[in-house]
Coordinates of C-alpha atoms in Angstrom, one line a residue:
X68 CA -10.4 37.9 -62.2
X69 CA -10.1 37.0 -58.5
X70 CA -8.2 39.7 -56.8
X71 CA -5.1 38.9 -54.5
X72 CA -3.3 40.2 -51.9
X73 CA -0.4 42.3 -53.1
X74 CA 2.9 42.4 -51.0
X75 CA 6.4 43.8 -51.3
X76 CA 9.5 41.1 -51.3
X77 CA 12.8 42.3 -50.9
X78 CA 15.8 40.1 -50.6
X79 CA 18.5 38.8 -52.5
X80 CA 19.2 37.9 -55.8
X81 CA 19.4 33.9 -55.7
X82 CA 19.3 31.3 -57.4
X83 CA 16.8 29.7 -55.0
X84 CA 14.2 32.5 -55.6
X85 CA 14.5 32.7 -59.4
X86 CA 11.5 30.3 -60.2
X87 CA 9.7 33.0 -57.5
X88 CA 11.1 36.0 -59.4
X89 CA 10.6 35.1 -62.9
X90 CA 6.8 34.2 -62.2
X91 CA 7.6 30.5 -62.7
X92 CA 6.0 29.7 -59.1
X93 CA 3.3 32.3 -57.9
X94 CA 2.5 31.9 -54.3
X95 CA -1.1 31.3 -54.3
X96 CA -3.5 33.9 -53.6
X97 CA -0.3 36.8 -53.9
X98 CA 1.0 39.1 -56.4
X99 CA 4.4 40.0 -54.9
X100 CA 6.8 42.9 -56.6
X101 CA 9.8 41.6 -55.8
X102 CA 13.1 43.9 -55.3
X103 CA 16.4 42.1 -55.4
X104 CA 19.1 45.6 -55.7
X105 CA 19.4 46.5 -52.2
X106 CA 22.9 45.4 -50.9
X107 CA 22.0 43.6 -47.4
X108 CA 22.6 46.2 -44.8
X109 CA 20.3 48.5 -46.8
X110 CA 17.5 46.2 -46.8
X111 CA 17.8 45.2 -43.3
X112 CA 17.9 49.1 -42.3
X113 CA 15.0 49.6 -44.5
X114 CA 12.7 46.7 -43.0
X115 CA 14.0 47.2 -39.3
X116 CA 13.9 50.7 -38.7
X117 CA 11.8 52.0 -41.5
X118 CA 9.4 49.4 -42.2
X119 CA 9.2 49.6 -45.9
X120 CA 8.7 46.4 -47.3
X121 CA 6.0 43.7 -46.8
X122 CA 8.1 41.1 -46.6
X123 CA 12.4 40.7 -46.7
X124 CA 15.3 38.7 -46.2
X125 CA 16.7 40.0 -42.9
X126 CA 19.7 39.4 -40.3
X127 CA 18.8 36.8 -37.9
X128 CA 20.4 38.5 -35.2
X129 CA 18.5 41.6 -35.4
X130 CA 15.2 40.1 -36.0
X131 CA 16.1 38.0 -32.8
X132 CA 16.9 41.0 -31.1
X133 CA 13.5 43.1 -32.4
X134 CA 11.5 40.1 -31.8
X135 CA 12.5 39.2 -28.2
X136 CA 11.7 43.2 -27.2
X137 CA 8.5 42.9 -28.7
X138 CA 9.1 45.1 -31.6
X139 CA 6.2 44.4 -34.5
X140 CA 8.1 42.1 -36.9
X141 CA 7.4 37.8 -37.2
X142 CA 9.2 35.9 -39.6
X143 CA 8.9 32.4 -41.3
X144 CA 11.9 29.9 -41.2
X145 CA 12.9 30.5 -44.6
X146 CA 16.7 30.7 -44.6
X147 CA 17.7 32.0 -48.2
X148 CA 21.3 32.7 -47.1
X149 CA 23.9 30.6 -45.2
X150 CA 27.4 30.4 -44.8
X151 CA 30.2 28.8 -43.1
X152 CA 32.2 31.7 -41.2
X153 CA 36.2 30.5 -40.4
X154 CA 37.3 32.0 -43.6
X155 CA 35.8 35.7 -42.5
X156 CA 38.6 36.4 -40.0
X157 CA 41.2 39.0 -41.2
X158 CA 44.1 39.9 -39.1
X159 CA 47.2 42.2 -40.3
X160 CA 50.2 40.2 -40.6
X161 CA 52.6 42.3 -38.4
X162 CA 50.2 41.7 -35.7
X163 CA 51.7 38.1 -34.9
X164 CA 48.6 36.5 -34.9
X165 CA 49.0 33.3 -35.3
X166 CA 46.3 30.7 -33.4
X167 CA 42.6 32.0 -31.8
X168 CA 43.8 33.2 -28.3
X169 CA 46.1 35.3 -30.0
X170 CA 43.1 37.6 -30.3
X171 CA 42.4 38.1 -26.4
X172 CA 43.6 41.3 -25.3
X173 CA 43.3 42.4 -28.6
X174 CA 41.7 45.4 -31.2
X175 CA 39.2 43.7 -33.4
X176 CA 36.7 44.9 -35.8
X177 CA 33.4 44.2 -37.0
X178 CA 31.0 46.2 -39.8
X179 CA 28.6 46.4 -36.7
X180 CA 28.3 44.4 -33.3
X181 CA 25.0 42.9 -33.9
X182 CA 25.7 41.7 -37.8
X183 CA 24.8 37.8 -37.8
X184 CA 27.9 36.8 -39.1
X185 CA 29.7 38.5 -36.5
X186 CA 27.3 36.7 -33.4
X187 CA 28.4 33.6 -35.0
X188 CA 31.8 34.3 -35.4
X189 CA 32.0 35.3 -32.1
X190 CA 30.1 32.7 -30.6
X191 CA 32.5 30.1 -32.5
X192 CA 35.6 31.4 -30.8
X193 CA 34.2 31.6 -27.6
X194 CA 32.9 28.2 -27.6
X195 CA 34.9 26.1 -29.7
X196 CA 38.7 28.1 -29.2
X197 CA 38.2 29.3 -26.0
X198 CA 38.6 33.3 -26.8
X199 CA 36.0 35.0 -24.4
X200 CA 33.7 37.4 -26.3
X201 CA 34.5 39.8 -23.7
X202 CA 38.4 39.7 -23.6
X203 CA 38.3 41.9 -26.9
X204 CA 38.3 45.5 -27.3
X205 CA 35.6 45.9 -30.0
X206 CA 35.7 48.4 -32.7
X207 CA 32.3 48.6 -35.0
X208 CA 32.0 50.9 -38.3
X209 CA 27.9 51.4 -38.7
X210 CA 25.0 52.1 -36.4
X211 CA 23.1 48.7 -35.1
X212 CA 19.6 47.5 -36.7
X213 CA 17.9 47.5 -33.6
X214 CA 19.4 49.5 -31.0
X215 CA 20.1 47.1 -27.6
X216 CA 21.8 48.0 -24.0
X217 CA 25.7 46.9 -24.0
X218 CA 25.9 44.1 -21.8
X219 CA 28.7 44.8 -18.6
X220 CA 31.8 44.2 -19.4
X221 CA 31.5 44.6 -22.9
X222 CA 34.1 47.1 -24.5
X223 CA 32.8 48.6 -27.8
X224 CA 33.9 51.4 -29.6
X225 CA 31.8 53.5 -32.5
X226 CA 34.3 54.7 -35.0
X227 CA 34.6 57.7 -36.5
X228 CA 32.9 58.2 -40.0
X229 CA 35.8 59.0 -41.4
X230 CA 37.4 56.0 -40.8
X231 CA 37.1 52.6 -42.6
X232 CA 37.2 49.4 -40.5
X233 CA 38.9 47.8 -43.4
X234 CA 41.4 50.5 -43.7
X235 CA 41.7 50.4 -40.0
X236 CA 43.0 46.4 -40.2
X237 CA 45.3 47.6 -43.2
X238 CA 47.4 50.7 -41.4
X239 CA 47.3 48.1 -38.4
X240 CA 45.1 50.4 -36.2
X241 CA 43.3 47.2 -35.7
X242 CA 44.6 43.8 -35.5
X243 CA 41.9 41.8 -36.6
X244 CA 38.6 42.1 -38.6
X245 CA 34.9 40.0 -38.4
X246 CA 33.5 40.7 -41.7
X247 CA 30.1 39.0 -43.6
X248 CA 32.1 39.9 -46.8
X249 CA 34.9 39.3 -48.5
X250 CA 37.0 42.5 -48.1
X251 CA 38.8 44.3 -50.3
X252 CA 42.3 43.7 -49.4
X253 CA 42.0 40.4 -49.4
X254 CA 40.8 40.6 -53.4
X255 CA 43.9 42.3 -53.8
X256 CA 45.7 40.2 -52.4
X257 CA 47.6 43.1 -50.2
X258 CA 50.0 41.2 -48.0
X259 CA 49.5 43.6 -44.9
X260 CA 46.1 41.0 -44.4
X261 CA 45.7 37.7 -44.1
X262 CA 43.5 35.0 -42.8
X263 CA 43.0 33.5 -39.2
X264 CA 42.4 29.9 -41.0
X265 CA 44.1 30.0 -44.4
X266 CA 42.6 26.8 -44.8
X267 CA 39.8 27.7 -43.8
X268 CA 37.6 24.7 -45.4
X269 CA 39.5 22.1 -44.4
X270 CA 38.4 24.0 -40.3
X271 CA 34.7 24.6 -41.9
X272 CA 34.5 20.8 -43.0
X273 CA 35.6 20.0 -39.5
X274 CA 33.5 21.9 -37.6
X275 CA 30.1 20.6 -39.7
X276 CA 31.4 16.7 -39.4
X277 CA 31.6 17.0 -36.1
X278 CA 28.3 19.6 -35.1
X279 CA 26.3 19.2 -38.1
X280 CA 25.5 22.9 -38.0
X281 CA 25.1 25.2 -41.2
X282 CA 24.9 28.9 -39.9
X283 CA 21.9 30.7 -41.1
X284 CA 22.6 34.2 -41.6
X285 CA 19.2 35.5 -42.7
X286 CA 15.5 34.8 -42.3
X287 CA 12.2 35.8 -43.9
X288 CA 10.5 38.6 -42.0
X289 CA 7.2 39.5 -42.7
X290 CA 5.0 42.7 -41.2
X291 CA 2.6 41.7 -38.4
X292 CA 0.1 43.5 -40.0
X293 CA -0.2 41.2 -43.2
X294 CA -0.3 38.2 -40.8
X295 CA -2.9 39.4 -39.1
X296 CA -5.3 40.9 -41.7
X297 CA -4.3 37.3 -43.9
X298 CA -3.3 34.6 -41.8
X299 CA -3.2 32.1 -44.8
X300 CA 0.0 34.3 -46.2
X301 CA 2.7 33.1 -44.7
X302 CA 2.1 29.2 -45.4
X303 CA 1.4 30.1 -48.7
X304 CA 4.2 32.2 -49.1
X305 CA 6.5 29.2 -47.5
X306 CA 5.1 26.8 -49.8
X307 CA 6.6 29.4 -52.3
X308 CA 9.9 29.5 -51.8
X309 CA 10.0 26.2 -50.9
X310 CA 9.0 25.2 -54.4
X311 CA 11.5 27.9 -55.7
X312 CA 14.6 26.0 -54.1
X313 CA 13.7 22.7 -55.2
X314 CA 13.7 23.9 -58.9
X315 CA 16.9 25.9 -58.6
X316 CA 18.6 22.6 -56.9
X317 CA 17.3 20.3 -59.6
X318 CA 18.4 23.1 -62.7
X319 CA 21.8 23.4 -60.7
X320 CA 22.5 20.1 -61.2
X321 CA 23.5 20.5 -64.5
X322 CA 27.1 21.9 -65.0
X323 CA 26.3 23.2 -67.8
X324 CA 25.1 26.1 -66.8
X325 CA 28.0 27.6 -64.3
X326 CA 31.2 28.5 -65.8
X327 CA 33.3 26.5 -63.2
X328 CA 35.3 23.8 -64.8
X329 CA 34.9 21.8 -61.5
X330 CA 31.6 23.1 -60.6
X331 CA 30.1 19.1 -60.8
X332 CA 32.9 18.1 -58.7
X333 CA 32.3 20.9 -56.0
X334 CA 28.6 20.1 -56.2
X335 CA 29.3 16.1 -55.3
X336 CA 31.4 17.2 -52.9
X337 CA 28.6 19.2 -51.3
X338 CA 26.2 16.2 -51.6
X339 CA 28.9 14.2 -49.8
X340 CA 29.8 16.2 -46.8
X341 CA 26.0 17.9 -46.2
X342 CA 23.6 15.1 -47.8
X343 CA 21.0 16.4 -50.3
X344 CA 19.5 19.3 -48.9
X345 CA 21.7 21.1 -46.9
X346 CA 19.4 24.5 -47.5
X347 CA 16.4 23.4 -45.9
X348 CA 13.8 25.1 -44.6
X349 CA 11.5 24.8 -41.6
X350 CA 12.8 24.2 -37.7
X351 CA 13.0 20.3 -37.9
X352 CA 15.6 18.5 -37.8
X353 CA 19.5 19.7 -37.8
X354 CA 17.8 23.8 -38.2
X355 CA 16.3 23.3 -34.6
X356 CA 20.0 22.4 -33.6
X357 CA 21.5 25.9 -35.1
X358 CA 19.4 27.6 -34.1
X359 CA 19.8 26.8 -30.5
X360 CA 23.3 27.6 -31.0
X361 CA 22.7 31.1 -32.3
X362 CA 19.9 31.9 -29.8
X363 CA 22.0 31.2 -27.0
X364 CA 25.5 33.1 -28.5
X365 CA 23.2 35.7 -28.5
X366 CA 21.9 35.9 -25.3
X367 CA 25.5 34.9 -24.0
X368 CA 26.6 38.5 -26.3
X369 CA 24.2 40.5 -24.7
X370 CA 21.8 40.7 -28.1
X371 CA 18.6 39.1 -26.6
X372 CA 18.0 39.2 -22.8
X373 CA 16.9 35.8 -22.3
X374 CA 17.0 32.6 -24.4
X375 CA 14.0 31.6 -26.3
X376 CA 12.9 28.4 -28.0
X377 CA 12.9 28.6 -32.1
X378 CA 9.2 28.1 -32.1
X379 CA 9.1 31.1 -30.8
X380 CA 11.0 33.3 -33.3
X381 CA 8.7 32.1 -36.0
X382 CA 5.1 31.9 -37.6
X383 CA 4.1 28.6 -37.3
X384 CA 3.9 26.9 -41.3
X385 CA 3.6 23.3 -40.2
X386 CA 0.6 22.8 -42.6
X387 CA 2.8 24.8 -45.3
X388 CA 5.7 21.8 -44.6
X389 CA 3.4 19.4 -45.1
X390 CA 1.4 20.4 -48.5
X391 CA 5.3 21.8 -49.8
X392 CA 7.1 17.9 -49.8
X393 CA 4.0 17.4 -52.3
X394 CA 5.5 20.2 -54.5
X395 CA 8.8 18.5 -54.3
X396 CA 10.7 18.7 -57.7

């Protein structure tokens, strides 16, 4: 039996990696154990700071900000998780926000400063609402991925591990909240918190008309070391999940197998608005465009020092684009 390279995947558990987690697709040439429990901040600690894992789904924004001070970590532009962010702004209701500038001047919380969803959210009212990054006083709950200098004028505050940010925005110790997750009270429907944008699609739909842009929220890291003692891995592993994606799109078609009563509907709708491949992969066409637009909120934010080109960020897998539209479902 030929022998191959064994590797360690952690990431999330998608639809767009089941084909790759039920053995359907094998990367060629790699037995991977793949381990799909971890909640997200866990697996980015783990891969960031303790280096445990081969090969995993981690924050853009921290890889940027390892990568850019040379920290050992590459990464292949595979972008397993997106998502539109104008509906992850909480406020408490007595605090009389009502528009985006209400926020300047004001006590706003995040689960950490350099959390992707937070860059872009940030980023997004800066540039398109005209509420400066910096005319916020900035409270964060947990300790950074990859620990970075505050830029001047920055006003950030570590809270106490006692507290709870989300608690915080509840008792109104806080007046807003920038959270990667839906939060609790919301679920509850607890009337002390509400939304920024209640209609928050109807914005989201707007703002991807009229920029085209999808945010990524995670890439594929991968250890320098496996690059370097197999160079032939990450292509082949890109191939992968590329593969993977395009047999989850084609079984999601089917509505039979979600139970939404409109999930067709929502699907069509997606086709619509975002064209047929909306997840893609790779740094060509409309990814190239986003990810200018993070790479330069974050070096605006203080998280990378100077602004890079997406080529940069990532292994090149041109070769692996190529042989992967063959593989096309």
């Amino acid at each position: 039996m030929t022998k191959k390279v064994e590797l360690t995947l952690a990431c999330g558990d998608y639809e767009i990696i089941r084909a790759l987690k039920e053995g359907v697709v094998k990367p060629d040439g790699i037995e991977l154990t793949i381990l799909t429990e971890m909640d997200s901040t866990t697996r980015h600690w783990r891969f960031l700071r303790n280096g445990e894992f081969d090969v995993a789904e981690v924050s853009l924004s921290s890889y940027m900000a390892a990568k850019t001070r040379g920290l050992p970590f590459d990464a292949i532009p595979v972008f397993l998780h997106r998502r539109f962010r104008h509906g992850f702004i909480f406020t408490n209701t007595a605090a009389g926000i009502r528009e985006p500038k209400d926020l300047i001047g004001r006590k706003v919380g995040v689960k950490s400063y350099q959390v992707t969803a937070s860059l872009w959210l940030r980023g997004l009212l800066e540039s398109e609402y005209g509420v400066p990054h910096q005319s916020i006083d900035w409270y964060s709950e947990l300790d950074e991925d990859v620990d970075f200098k505050l830029p001047a004028g920055l006003k950030l505050h570590k809270i106490g591990e006692d507290k709870s940010i989300e608690q915080m925005l509840v008792d109104g110790e806080i007046d807003a909240l920038l959270h990667p997750d839906l939060i609790a009270p919301i679920k509850k429907r607890d009337p002390r918190v509400g939304r920024l944008f209640p209609d928050y699609k109807a914005e989201e739909i707007v703002y991807y008309e009229r920029t085209g842009i999808f945010p990524i929220m995670h890439v594929m890291g991968i250890r320098p070391e496996i690059v370097e003692r197999h160079p032939w891995v990450p292509i082949n592993l890109y191939i992968a999940f590329e593969e993977a994606k395009q047999i989850a799109m084609k079984r999601m078609e089917n509505p039979r197998i979600v139970p939404l009563a409109w999930y067709r509907e929502a699907w069509e709708e997606q086709q619509a608005i975002m064209g047929d491949d909306p997840w893609a992969y790779g740094l060509e066409g409309q990814n190239a465009r986003t990810l200018e637009t993070v790479i330069g909120y974050a070096h605006q934010q203080g998280l990378i020092d100077r602004k890079v080109a997406p080529s940069e960020l990532f292994l090149d897998i041109s070769q692996g684009r190529k042989r992967g539209d063959k593989h096309r479902v």
